[in-house]
PDB file of C-alpha atoms in Angstrom:
ATOM      1  CA  MET J 862       0.000   0.000   0.000  1.00  0.00           C
ATOM      2  CA  LYS J 863       2.786   2.358   0.992  1.00  0.00           C
ATOM      3  CA  GLN J 864       4.686   1.535  -2.213  1.00  0.00           C
ATOM      4  CA  LYS J 865       1.615   2.361  -4.267  1.00  0.00           C
ATOM      5  CA  LEU J 866       1.553   5.852  -2.747  1.00  0.00           C
ATOM      6  CA  ILE J 867       5.236   6.572  -3.323  1.00  0.00           C
ATOM      7  CA  PHE J 868       5.037   7.103  -7.089  1.00  0.00           C
ATOM      8  CA  PRO J 869       2.002   9.413  -7.154  1.00  0.00           C
ATOM      9  CA  THR J 870       3.531  11.461  -4.312  1.00  0.00           C
ATOM     10  CA  LEU J 871       6.869  11.623  -6.085  1.00  0.00           C
ATOM     11  CA  PHE J 872       5.154  12.583  -9.330  1.00  0.00           C
ATOM     12  CA  LEU J 873       3.219  15.411  -7.635  1.00  0.00           C
ATOM     13  CA  ALA J 874       6.389  16.667  -5.932  1.00  0.00           C
ATOM     14  CA  VAL J 875       8.282  16.764  -9.236  1.00  0.00           C
ATOM     15  CA  LEU J 876       5.325  18.473 -10.898  1.00  0.00           C
ATOM     16  CA  GLY J 877       5.250  21.065  -8.108  1.00  0.00           C
ATOM     17  CA  VAL J 878       8.952  21.832  -8.547  1.00  0.00           C
ATOM     18  CA  ALA J 879       8.499  22.104 -12.307  1.00  0.00           C
ATOM     19  CA  PHE J 880       5.648  24.613 -11.980  1.00  0.00           C
ATOM     20  CA  THR J 881       7.570  26.643  -9.400  1.00  0.00           C
ATOM     21  CA  ALA J 882      10.498  26.862 -11.779  1.00  0.00           C
ATOM     22  CA  GLN J 883       8.150  28.285 -14.416  1.00  0.00           C
ATOM     23  CA  ALA J 884       7.072  31.132 -12.116  1.00  0.00           C
ATOM     24  CA  HIS J 885       6.850  34.425 -13.966  1.00  0.00           C
ATOM     25  CA  ASP J 886      10.341  35.854 -13.780  1.00  0.00           C
ATOM     26  CA  PRO J 887      10.811  39.644 -14.231  1.00  0.00           C
ATOM     27  CA  LYS J 888      13.891  38.779 -16.315  1.00  0.00           C
ATOM     28  CA  GLU J 889      11.474  37.579 -19.003  1.00  0.00           C
ATOM     29  CA  HIS J 890      10.699  41.244 -19.602  1.00  0.00           C
ATOM     30  CA  MET J 891      14.316  42.373 -19.780  1.00  0.00           C
ATOM     31  CA  LYS J 892      14.675  41.791 -23.517  1.00  0.00           C
ATOM     32  CA  GLY J 893      14.200  45.158 -25.161  1.00  0.00           C
ATOM     33  CA  ALA J 894      13.369  46.709 -21.794  1.00  0.00           C
ATOM     34  CA  GLU J 895      13.173  50.483 -21.796  1.00  0.00           C
ATOM     35  CA  SER J 896      15.829  52.391 -19.842  1.00  0.00           C
ATOM     36  CA  PRO J 897      14.779  55.140 -17.453  1.00  0.00           C
ATOM     37  CA  ASN J 898      14.939  58.541 -19.065  1.00  0.00           C
ATOM     38  CA  CYS J 899      16.833  60.327 -16.316  1.00  0.00           C
ATOM     39  CA  ALA J 900      17.717  63.466 -18.236  1.00  0.00           C
ATOM     40  CA  GLY J 901      14.844  65.355 -16.612  1.00  0.00           C
ATOM     41  CA  MET J 902      16.077  64.444 -13.120  1.00  0.00           C
ATOM     42  CA  LYS J 903      19.295  66.402 -13.583  1.00  0.00           C
ATOM     43  CA  ASP J 904      17.408  69.606 -14.375  1.00  0.00           C
ATOM     44  CA  MET J 905      15.152  69.351 -11.327  1.00  0.00           C
ATOM     45  CA  ASP J 906      15.653  71.685  -8.382  1.00  0.00           C
ATOM     46  CA  HIS J 907      16.884  69.222  -5.769  1.00  0.00           C
ATOM     47  CA  SER J 908      16.159  71.644  -2.920  1.00  0.00           C
ATOM     48  CA  LYS J 909      12.448  71.400  -3.732  1.00  0.00           C
ATOM     49  CA  MET J 910      12.400  67.602  -3.779  1.00  0.00           C
ATOM     50  CA  ASP J 911      10.966  65.716  -0.831  1.00  0.00           C
ATOM     51  CA  MET J 912      13.587  63.066  -0.257  1.00  0.00           C
ATOM     52  CA  ASN J 913      11.293  61.254   2.186  1.00  0.00           C
ATOM     53  CA  ASP J 914       8.767  60.633  -0.559  1.00  0.00           C
ATOM     54  CA  PRO J 915       9.055  57.002  -1.762  1.00  0.00           C
ATOM     55  CA  VAL J 916       8.372  58.151  -5.346  1.00  0.00           C
ATOM     56  CA  MET J 917      11.370  60.473  -5.233  1.00  0.00           C
ATOM     57  CA  GLN J 918      13.501  57.817  -3.534  1.00  0.00           C
ATOM     58  CA  ALA J 919      12.551  55.310  -6.222  1.00  0.00           C
ATOM     59  CA  MET J 920      13.421  57.776  -8.981  1.00  0.00           C
ATOM     60  CA  MET J 921      16.781  58.462  -7.358  1.00  0.00           C
ATOM     61  CA  LYS J 922      17.484  54.720  -7.206  1.00  0.00           C
ATOM     62  CA  GLN J 923      16.594  54.333 -10.866  1.00  0.00           C
ATOM     63  CA  CYS J 924      18.751  57.262 -11.937  1.00  0.00           C
ATOM     64  CA  MET J 925      21.653  56.813  -9.535  1.00  0.00           C
ATOM     65  CA  LYS J 926      23.858  55.115 -12.123  1.00  0.00           C
ATOM     66  CA  ASP J 927      22.865  57.598 -14.775  1.00  0.00           C
ATOM     67  CA  MET J 928      23.668  60.570 -12.556  1.00  0.00           C
ATOM     68  CA  ASP J 929      27.025  59.063 -11.507  1.00  0.00           C
ATOM     69  CA  HIS J 930      27.706  58.319 -15.134  1.00  0.00           C
ATOM     70  CA  GLY J 931      26.774  61.897 -16.002  1.00  0.00           C
ATOM     71  CA  ASP J 932      29.231  63.169 -13.383  1.00  0.00           C
ATOM     72  CA  ASP J 933      31.935  60.884 -14.771  1.00  0.00           C
ATOM     73  CA  MET J 934      31.290  62.190 -18.257  1.00  0.00           C
ATOM     74  CA  GLN J 935      31.510  65.756 -16.952  1.00  0.00           C
ATOM     75  CA  ASP J 936      34.779  64.906 -15.176  1.00  0.00           C
ATOM     76  CA  LYS J 937      36.184  63.419 -18.358  1.00  0.00           C
ATOM     77  CA  ARG J 938      35.170  66.455 -20.394  1.00  0.00           C
ATOM     78  CA  HIS J 939      36.554  68.731 -17.694  1.00  0.00           C
ATOM     79  CA  ASN J 940      39.897  66.878 -17.552  1.00  0.00           C
ATOM     80  CA  LYS J 941      40.110  66.747 -21.334  1.00  0.00           C
ATOM     81  CA  ALA J 942      39.654  70.508 -21.511  1.00  0.00           C
ATOM     82  CA  GLN J 943      42.341  70.968 -18.894  1.00  0.00           C
ATOM     83  CA  ASP J 944      44.652  68.591 -20.770  1.00  0.00           C
ATOM     84  CA  SER J 945      44.245  70.617 -23.918  1.00  0.00           C
ATOM     85  CA  GLU J 946      45.095  73.782 -21.985  1.00  0.00           C
ATOM     86  CA  GLY J 947      48.164  72.073 -20.529  1.00  0.00           C
ATOM     87  CA  HIS J 948      46.953  72.269 -16.903  1.00  0.00           C
ATOM     88  CA  SER J 949      46.272  68.625 -16.353  1.00  0.00           C
ATOM     89  CA  MET J 950      49.384  67.970 -14.256  1.00  0.00           C
ATOM     90  CA  ASN J 951      48.508  70.747 -11.832  1.00  0.00           C
ATOM     91  CA  ALA J 952      44.781  70.184 -11.768  1.00  0.00           C
ATOM     92  CA  PRO J 953      43.384  69.248  -8.345  1.00  0.00           C
ATOM     93  CA  GLU J 954      41.171  66.172  -8.025  1.00  0.00           C
ATOM     94  CA  HIS J 955      37.555  66.915  -8.773  1.00  0.00           C
ATOM     95  CA  PRO J 956      35.673  66.875  -5.459  1.00  0.00           C
ATOM     96  CA  HIS J 957      32.626  64.558  -5.117  1.00  0.00           C
TER      97      HIS J 957
ATOM     98  CA  MET S1066     -60.768  34.780   0.650  1.00  0.00           C
ATOM     99  CA  PRO S1067     -58.278  32.438  -1.008  1.00  0.00           C
ATOM    100  CA  SER S1068     -56.839  29.768   1.240  1.00  0.00           C
ATOM    101  CA  PHE S1069     -53.171  29.459   2.136  1.00  0.00           C
ATOM    102  CA  THR S1070     -52.910  26.312  -0.011  1.00  0.00           C
ATOM    103  CA  ALA S1071     -54.210  28.174  -3.051  1.00  0.00           C
ATOM    104  CA  PHE S1072     -51.627  30.945  -2.427  1.00  0.00           C
ATOM    105  CA  ILE S1073     -48.784  28.401  -2.305  1.00  0.00           C
ATOM    106  CA  LYS S1074     -50.043  26.735  -5.481  1.00  0.00           C
ATOM    107  CA  SER S1075     -50.120  30.094  -7.284  1.00  0.00           C
ATOM    108  CA  LEU S1076     -46.606  30.848  -6.068  1.00  0.00           C
ATOM    109  CA  ILE S1077     -45.279  27.513  -7.336  1.00  0.00           C
ATOM    110  CA  ILE S1078     -46.971  27.965 -10.718  1.00  0.00           C
ATOM    111  CA  ALA S1079     -45.608  31.508 -11.057  1.00  0.00           C
ATOM    112  CA  SER S1080     -42.110  30.281 -10.158  1.00  0.00           C
ATOM    113  CA  LEU S1081     -42.322  27.476 -12.706  1.00  0.00           C
ATOM    114  CA  ILE S1082     -43.455  29.894 -15.397  1.00  0.00           C
ATOM    115  CA  GLY S1083     -40.562  32.195 -14.453  1.00  0.00           C
ATOM    116  CA  VAL S1084     -37.972  29.392 -14.636  1.00  0.00           C
ATOM    117  CA  LEU S1085     -39.456  28.091 -17.888  1.00  0.00           C
ATOM    118  CA  GLY S1086     -39.522  31.590 -19.399  1.00  0.00           C
ATOM    119  CA  SER S1087     -35.898  32.190 -18.403  1.00  0.00           C
ATOM    120  CA  GLY S1088     -34.895  28.863 -19.941  1.00  0.00           C
ATOM    121  CA  VAL S1089     -36.680  29.676 -23.200  1.00  0.00           C
ATOM    122  CA  PHE S1090     -35.003  33.104 -23.293  1.00  0.00           C
ATOM    123  CA  ILE S1091     -31.522  31.677 -22.609  1.00  0.00           C
ATOM    124  CA  TYR S1092     -31.854  28.970 -25.285  1.00  0.00           C
ATOM    125  CA  SER S1093     -33.436  31.355 -27.797  1.00  0.00           C
ATOM    126  CA  GLY S1094     -30.087  33.155 -28.217  1.00  0.00           C
ATOM    127  CA  LEU S1095     -31.865  36.496 -28.235  1.00  0.00           C
ATOM    128  CA  TYR S1096     -29.628  38.163 -25.633  1.00  0.00           C
ATOM    129  CA  PRO S1097     -26.966  40.299 -27.396  1.00  0.00           C
ATOM    130  CA  ILE S1098     -23.704  38.877 -26.023  1.00  0.00           C
ATOM    131  CA  GLY S1099     -21.311  40.966 -28.172  1.00  0.00           C
ATOM    132  CA  ALA S1100     -18.956  43.262 -26.272  1.00  0.00           C
ATOM    133  CA  ASP S1101     -20.026  46.156 -28.467  1.00  0.00           C
ATOM    134  CA  VAL S1102     -23.604  46.143 -27.127  1.00  0.00           C
ATOM    135  CA  PRO S1103     -23.899  47.280 -23.495  1.00  0.00           C
ATOM    136  CA  HIS S1104     -25.921  45.294 -20.962  1.00  0.00           C
ATOM    137  CA  ASN S1105     -29.383  46.535 -20.163  1.00  0.00           C
ATOM    138  CA  GLN S1106     -29.701  48.280 -16.799  1.00  0.00           C
ATOM    139  CA  LEU S1107     -31.059  45.214 -15.007  1.00  0.00           C
ATOM    140  CA  SER S1108     -28.257  42.898 -16.209  1.00  0.00           C
ATOM    141  CA  TYR S1109     -25.656  45.563 -15.423  1.00  0.00           C
ATOM    142  CA  TRP S1110     -26.960  46.092 -11.908  1.00  0.00           C
ATOM    143  CA  LEU S1111     -27.174  42.340 -11.270  1.00  0.00           C
ATOM    144  CA  LEU S1112     -23.621  41.657 -12.469  1.00  0.00           C
ATOM    145  CA  GLU S1113     -22.111  44.716 -10.775  1.00  0.00           C
ATOM    146  CA  THR S1114     -23.799  43.937  -7.463  1.00  0.00           C
ATOM    147  CA  LEU S1115     -22.833  40.274  -7.690  1.00  0.00           C
ATOM    148  CA  ARG S1116     -19.204  41.241  -8.397  1.00  0.00           C
ATOM    149  CA  GLU S1117     -18.857  43.843  -5.655  1.00  0.00           C
ATOM    150  CA  GLN S1118     -20.575  41.746  -2.985  1.00  0.00           C
ATOM    151  CA  SER S1119     -18.467  38.721  -3.867  1.00  0.00           C
ATOM    152  CA  ILE S1120     -15.189  40.652  -3.783  1.00  0.00           C
ATOM    153  CA  ALA S1121     -16.085  42.416  -0.524  1.00  0.00           C
ATOM    154  CA  ARG S1122     -16.822  39.103   1.174  1.00  0.00           C
ATOM    155  CA  ALA S1123     -13.794  37.276  -0.201  1.00  0.00           C
ATOM    156  CA  ALA S1124     -11.350  40.129   0.480  1.00  0.00           C
ATOM    157  CA  SER S1125     -12.466  40.879   4.030  1.00  0.00           C
ATOM    158  CA  ASP S1126      -9.895  38.591   5.685  1.00  0.00           C
ATOM    159  CA  ILE S1127      -6.868  39.755   3.699  1.00  0.00           C
ATOM    160  CA  ARG S1128      -4.053  41.197   5.806  1.00  0.00           C
ATOM    161  CA  ILE S1129      -2.387  44.333   4.435  1.00  0.00           C
ATOM    162  CA  PRO S1130       1.421  44.509   4.789  1.00  0.00           C
ATOM    163  CA  GLU S1131       2.665  47.409   6.922  1.00  0.00           C
ATOM    164  CA  ASN S1132       5.506  48.377   4.582  1.00  0.00           C
ATOM    165  CA  LEU S1133       3.385  49.140   1.545  1.00  0.00           C
ATOM    166  CA  ASN S1134       4.688  52.660   0.922  1.00  0.00           C
ATOM    167  CA  THR S1135       8.339  52.007   0.034  1.00  0.00           C
ATOM    168  CA  SER S1136      10.488  52.854  -2.969  1.00  0.00           C
ATOM    169  CA  ASP S1137      11.395  49.201  -3.543  1.00  0.00           C
ATOM    170  CA  ARG S1138       7.745  48.222  -3.808  1.00  0.00           C
ATOM    171  CA  LEU S1139       7.097  51.115  -6.199  1.00  0.00           C
ATOM    172  CA  LEU S1140       9.938  50.008  -8.468  1.00  0.00           C
ATOM    173  CA  ALA S1141       8.963  46.339  -8.466  1.00  0.00           C
ATOM    174  CA  GLY S1142       5.251  47.041  -8.823  1.00  0.00           C
ATOM    175  CA  GLY S1143       5.753  49.787 -11.398  1.00  0.00           C
ATOM    176  CA  ALA S1144       7.710  47.592 -13.782  1.00  0.00           C
ATOM    177  CA  ASP S1145       5.127  44.818 -13.499  1.00  0.00           C
ATOM    178  CA  TYR S1146       2.249  47.270 -13.946  1.00  0.00           C
ATOM    179  CA  ASN S1147       3.828  48.622 -17.115  1.00  0.00           C
ATOM    180  CA  ASP S1148       4.351  45.137 -18.547  1.00  0.00           C
ATOM    181  CA  MET S1149       1.106  43.514 -17.489  1.00  0.00           C
ATOM    182  CA  CYS S1150      -1.535  46.164 -16.802  1.00  0.00           C
ATOM    183  CA  ALA S1151      -0.881  49.405 -18.699  1.00  0.00           C
ATOM    184  CA  GLY S1152      -2.302  48.055 -21.975  1.00  0.00           C
ATOM    185  CA  CYS S1153      -5.785  47.961 -20.422  1.00  0.00           C
ATOM    186  CA  HIS S1154      -5.528  50.286 -17.421  1.00  0.00           C
ATOM    187  CA  LEU S1155      -3.438  52.957 -19.178  1.00  0.00           C
ATOM    188  CA  LYS S1156      -0.546  55.130 -18.055  1.00  0.00           C
ATOM    189  CA  PRO S1157      -0.094  58.880 -17.544  1.00  0.00           C
ATOM    190  CA  GLY S1158      -0.509  60.763 -20.797  1.00  0.00           C
ATOM    191  CA  LYS S1159      -2.594  58.030 -22.433  1.00  0.00           C
ATOM    192  CA  ILE S1160      -6.370  58.213 -22.407  1.00  0.00           C
ATOM    193  CA  GLU S1161      -7.359  55.158 -24.450  1.00  0.00           C
ATOM    194  CA  SER S1162      -6.091  51.967 -26.065  1.00  0.00           C
ATOM    195  CA  ASP S1163      -7.588  49.244 -28.245  1.00  0.00           C
ATOM    196  CA  PHE S1164      -8.446  47.372 -25.054  1.00  0.00           C
ATOM    197  CA  THR S1165     -10.183  50.278 -23.324  1.00  0.00           C
ATOM    198  CA  LEU S1166     -12.234  50.875 -26.464  1.00  0.00           C
ATOM    199  CA  GLY S1167     -13.063  47.251 -27.160  1.00  0.00           C
ATOM    200  CA  LEU S1168     -13.447  45.499 -23.821  1.00  0.00           C
ATOM    201  CA  TYR S1169     -16.802  45.383 -22.075  1.00  0.00           C
ATOM    202  CA  PRO S1170     -16.996  46.231 -19.285  1.00  0.00           C
ATOM    203  CA  ALA S1171     -14.303  48.815 -20.080  1.00  0.00           C
ATOM    204  CA  PRO S1172     -11.275  48.382 -17.798  1.00  0.00           C
ATOM    205  CA  PRO S1173     -10.990  51.250 -15.301  1.00  0.00           C
ATOM    206  CA  ASN S1174      -8.436  53.949 -16.057  1.00  0.00           C
ATOM    207  CA  LEU S1175      -6.171  53.540 -13.039  1.00  0.00           C
ATOM    208  CA  THR S1176      -4.269  56.742 -13.739  1.00  0.00           C
ATOM    209  CA  LEU S1177      -7.345  58.545 -12.436  1.00  0.00           C
ATOM    210  CA  MET S1178      -8.303  58.867  -8.779  1.00  0.00           C
ATOM    211  CA  SER S1179     -10.911  56.327  -7.649  1.00  0.00           C
ATOM    212  CA  ASP S1180     -13.826  58.745  -8.135  1.00  0.00           C
ATOM    213  CA  GLY S1181     -12.898  58.963 -11.816  1.00  0.00           C
ATOM    214  CA  HIS S1182     -13.061  55.212 -12.446  1.00  0.00           C
ATOM    215  CA  GLY S1183     -16.815  55.051 -12.808  1.00  0.00           C
ATOM    216  CA  HIS S1184     -16.950  51.881 -10.721  1.00  0.00           C
ATOM    217  CA  GLU S1185     -18.948  51.252  -7.594  1.00  0.00           C
ATOM    218  CA  HIS S1186     -16.356  51.284  -4.841  1.00  0.00           C
ATOM    219  CA  LEU S1187     -16.556  54.856  -3.694  1.00  0.00           C
ATOM    220  CA  GLY S1188     -17.948  54.110  -0.242  1.00  0.00           C
ATOM    221  CA  LYS S1189     -14.993  51.929   0.706  1.00  0.00           C
ATOM    222  CA  THR S1190     -12.345  52.794   3.274  1.00  0.00           C
ATOM    223  CA  ASP S1191      -8.685  52.939   2.248  1.00  0.00           C
ATOM    224  CA  ASP S1192      -8.052  49.490   3.713  1.00  0.00           C
ATOM    225  CA  GLU S1193     -11.065  47.997   1.956  1.00  0.00           C
ATOM    226  CA  SER S1194      -9.881  49.524  -1.273  1.00  0.00           C
ATOM    227  CA  LEU S1195      -6.368  48.037  -0.856  1.00  0.00           C
ATOM    228  CA  LYS S1196      -7.807  44.587  -0.100  1.00  0.00           C
ATOM    229  CA  ARG S1197     -10.141  44.876  -3.060  1.00  0.00           C
ATOM    230  CA  GLN S1198      -7.300  45.733  -5.446  1.00  0.00           C
ATOM    231  CA  PHE S1199      -5.118  42.908  -4.096  1.00  0.00           C
ATOM    232  CA  TRP S1200      -7.932  40.385  -4.430  1.00  0.00           C
ATOM    233  CA  ILE S1201      -8.822  41.461  -7.965  1.00  0.00           C
ATOM    234  CA  ILE S1202      -5.199  41.284  -9.173  1.00  0.00           C
ATOM    235  CA  LYS S1203      -4.710  37.920  -7.519  1.00  0.00           C
ATOM    236  CA  HIS S1204      -7.953  36.231  -8.542  1.00  0.00           C
ATOM    237  CA  GLY S1205      -9.168  38.185 -11.568  1.00  0.00           C
ATOM    238  CA  ILE S1206     -12.844  38.583 -12.456  1.00  0.00           C
ATOM    239  CA  LYS S1207     -14.840  36.138 -14.524  1.00  0.00           C
ATOM    240  CA  ALA S1208     -15.924  37.191 -18.026  1.00  0.00           C
ATOM    241  CA  SER S1209     -14.440  40.667 -17.695  1.00  0.00           C
ATOM    242  CA  GLY S1210     -11.036  40.301 -19.356  1.00  0.00           C
ATOM    243  CA  MET S1211      -9.307  40.655 -15.963  1.00  0.00           C
ATOM    244  CA  PRO S1212      -7.034  37.623 -15.501  1.00  0.00           C
ATOM    245  CA  ALA S1213      -5.983  36.039 -12.215  1.00  0.00           C
ATOM    246  CA  TRP S1214      -2.273  36.760 -11.714  1.00  0.00           C
ATOM    247  CA  ALA S1215      -1.914  34.386  -8.769  1.00  0.00           C
ATOM    248  CA  PRO S1216      -0.748  31.314 -10.697  1.00  0.00           C
ATOM    249  CA  ARG S1217       2.683  32.747 -11.505  1.00  0.00           C
ATOM    250  CA  HIS S1218       2.982  35.688  -9.088  1.00  0.00           C
ATOM    251  CA  ASP S1219       3.332  35.429  -5.319  1.00  0.00           C
ATOM    252  CA  ASP S1220       1.468  37.641  -2.844  1.00  0.00           C
ATOM    253  CA  GLU S1221       4.407  39.969  -2.262  1.00  0.00           C
ATOM    254  CA  ARG S1222       4.668  40.706  -5.951  1.00  0.00           C
ATOM    255  CA  ILE S1223       0.956  41.448  -6.109  1.00  0.00           C
ATOM    256  CA  TRP S1224       1.248  43.785  -3.089  1.00  0.00           C
ATOM    257  CA  ASP S1225       4.035  45.601  -4.979  1.00  0.00           C
ATOM    258  CA  MET S1226       1.552  46.310  -7.749  1.00  0.00           C
ATOM    259  CA  VAL S1227      -1.062  47.449  -5.226  1.00  0.00           C
ATOM    260  CA  ALA S1228       1.549  49.799  -3.717  1.00  0.00           C
ATOM    261  CA  PHE S1229       2.279  51.249  -7.132  1.00  0.00           C
ATOM    262  CA  LEU S1230      -1.430  51.761  -7.856  1.00  0.00           C
ATOM    263  CA  GLN S1231      -1.720  54.040  -4.798  1.00  0.00           C
ATOM    264  CA  ARG S1232       0.762  56.491  -6.317  1.00  0.00           C
ATOM    265  CA  LEU S1233      -0.090  56.066  -9.993  1.00  0.00           C
ATOM    266  CA  PRO S1234      -2.824  58.752 -10.258  1.00  0.00           C
ATOM    267  CA  LYS S1235      -0.415  61.477  -9.159  1.00  0.00           C
ATOM    268  CA  LEU S1236       2.556  60.473 -11.320  1.00  0.00           C
ATOM    269  CA  THR S1237       3.576  62.568 -14.300  1.00  0.00           C
ATOM    270  CA  ALA S1238       4.439  60.817 -17.565  1.00  0.00           C
ATOM    271  CA  GLU S1239       8.149  61.455 -16.865  1.00  0.00           C
ATOM    272  CA  GLN S1240       7.964  60.016 -13.341  1.00  0.00           C
ATOM    273  CA  TYR S1241       6.041  57.018 -14.644  1.00  0.00           C
ATOM    274  CA  GLN S1242       8.676  56.325 -17.295  1.00  0.00           C
ATOM    275  CA  ILE S1243      11.519  56.400 -14.771  1.00  0.00           C
ATOM    276  CA  LEU S1244       9.712  54.273 -12.186  1.00  0.00           C
ATOM    277  CA  THR S1245       8.550  51.592 -14.590  1.00  0.00           C
ATOM    278  CA  ALA S1246      11.631  51.164 -16.810  1.00  0.00           C
ATOM    279  CA  ARG S1247      13.312  47.821 -16.244  1.00  0.00           C
ATOM    280  CA  GLY S1248      16.436  48.662 -18.210  1.00  0.00           C
ATOM    281  CA  ASP S1249      19.675  49.985 -16.765  1.00  0.00           C
ATOM    282  CA  SER S1250      19.849  53.787 -16.890  1.00  0.00           C
ATOM    283  CA  SER S1251      23.552  53.658 -17.816  1.00  0.00           C
ATOM    284  CA  MET S1252      22.615  51.661 -20.968  1.00  0.00           C
ATOM    285  CA  GLN S1253      21.358  54.870 -22.524  1.00  0.00           C
ATOM    286  CA  HIS S1254      24.908  56.136 -22.833  1.00  0.00           C
ATOM    287  CA  GLN S1255      26.362  53.044 -24.461  1.00  0.00           C
ATOM    288  CA  HIS S1256      26.415  53.888 -28.147  1.00  0.00           C
TER     289      HIS S1256
END
């Protein structure tokens, strides 16, 4: 009797694992996923933003990399300009 | 004065005629079932009342998480909303889609505050409204086009969507785009 129950139980367990593995994964949506358009964030007046607002916090999280990247790009442009003027050796490190 | 027995007999006969008449009507195929013809007022009231009473009863025991208003929930729920819901329930800056024009009943525009939906849940408290939204996303609604998302989405993920819905009506199109984008923001600069 016990042996008869083993196979159906095993089958249901395997089926359960299989269905769990098929659970809707957000990565399924990653192909061709839109990137956040963070350009507008840079122009916003940060003093007027409510940093305790979860919407603002979420936007900051989304655009953190973009804003860092933007700063890096600015640094590179800044350093390049200094290089061309021949001041690069004496230029202080850009403060962050 | 008619006796009590005669009254019962009349009642049974009237009920039988009613059941028989309903059966004839159902099998006649006369009721317009196309989505492009609205229900008559009686059918609409019956279905709407049935739906709202059923949801209210079924959702009454749901427990609402305390940490619903967080940025992480907004990001997770926003991306899912954009992928799974925006086609029918719209997004800021969009007022109609093929689904909103063609589905009947028309899916509510969730970018509007609840009094703009045109659905009968105005008398509900905030908690009742949250439970209602969670239940509807999880279980769907029969013959309405609203699917049940429970089979492949756990409760936490559904609460994320509920959290996002609370902020959706006040989002601008720009805020919506940032919150719902799944891609990496730094990807924009990789040319």
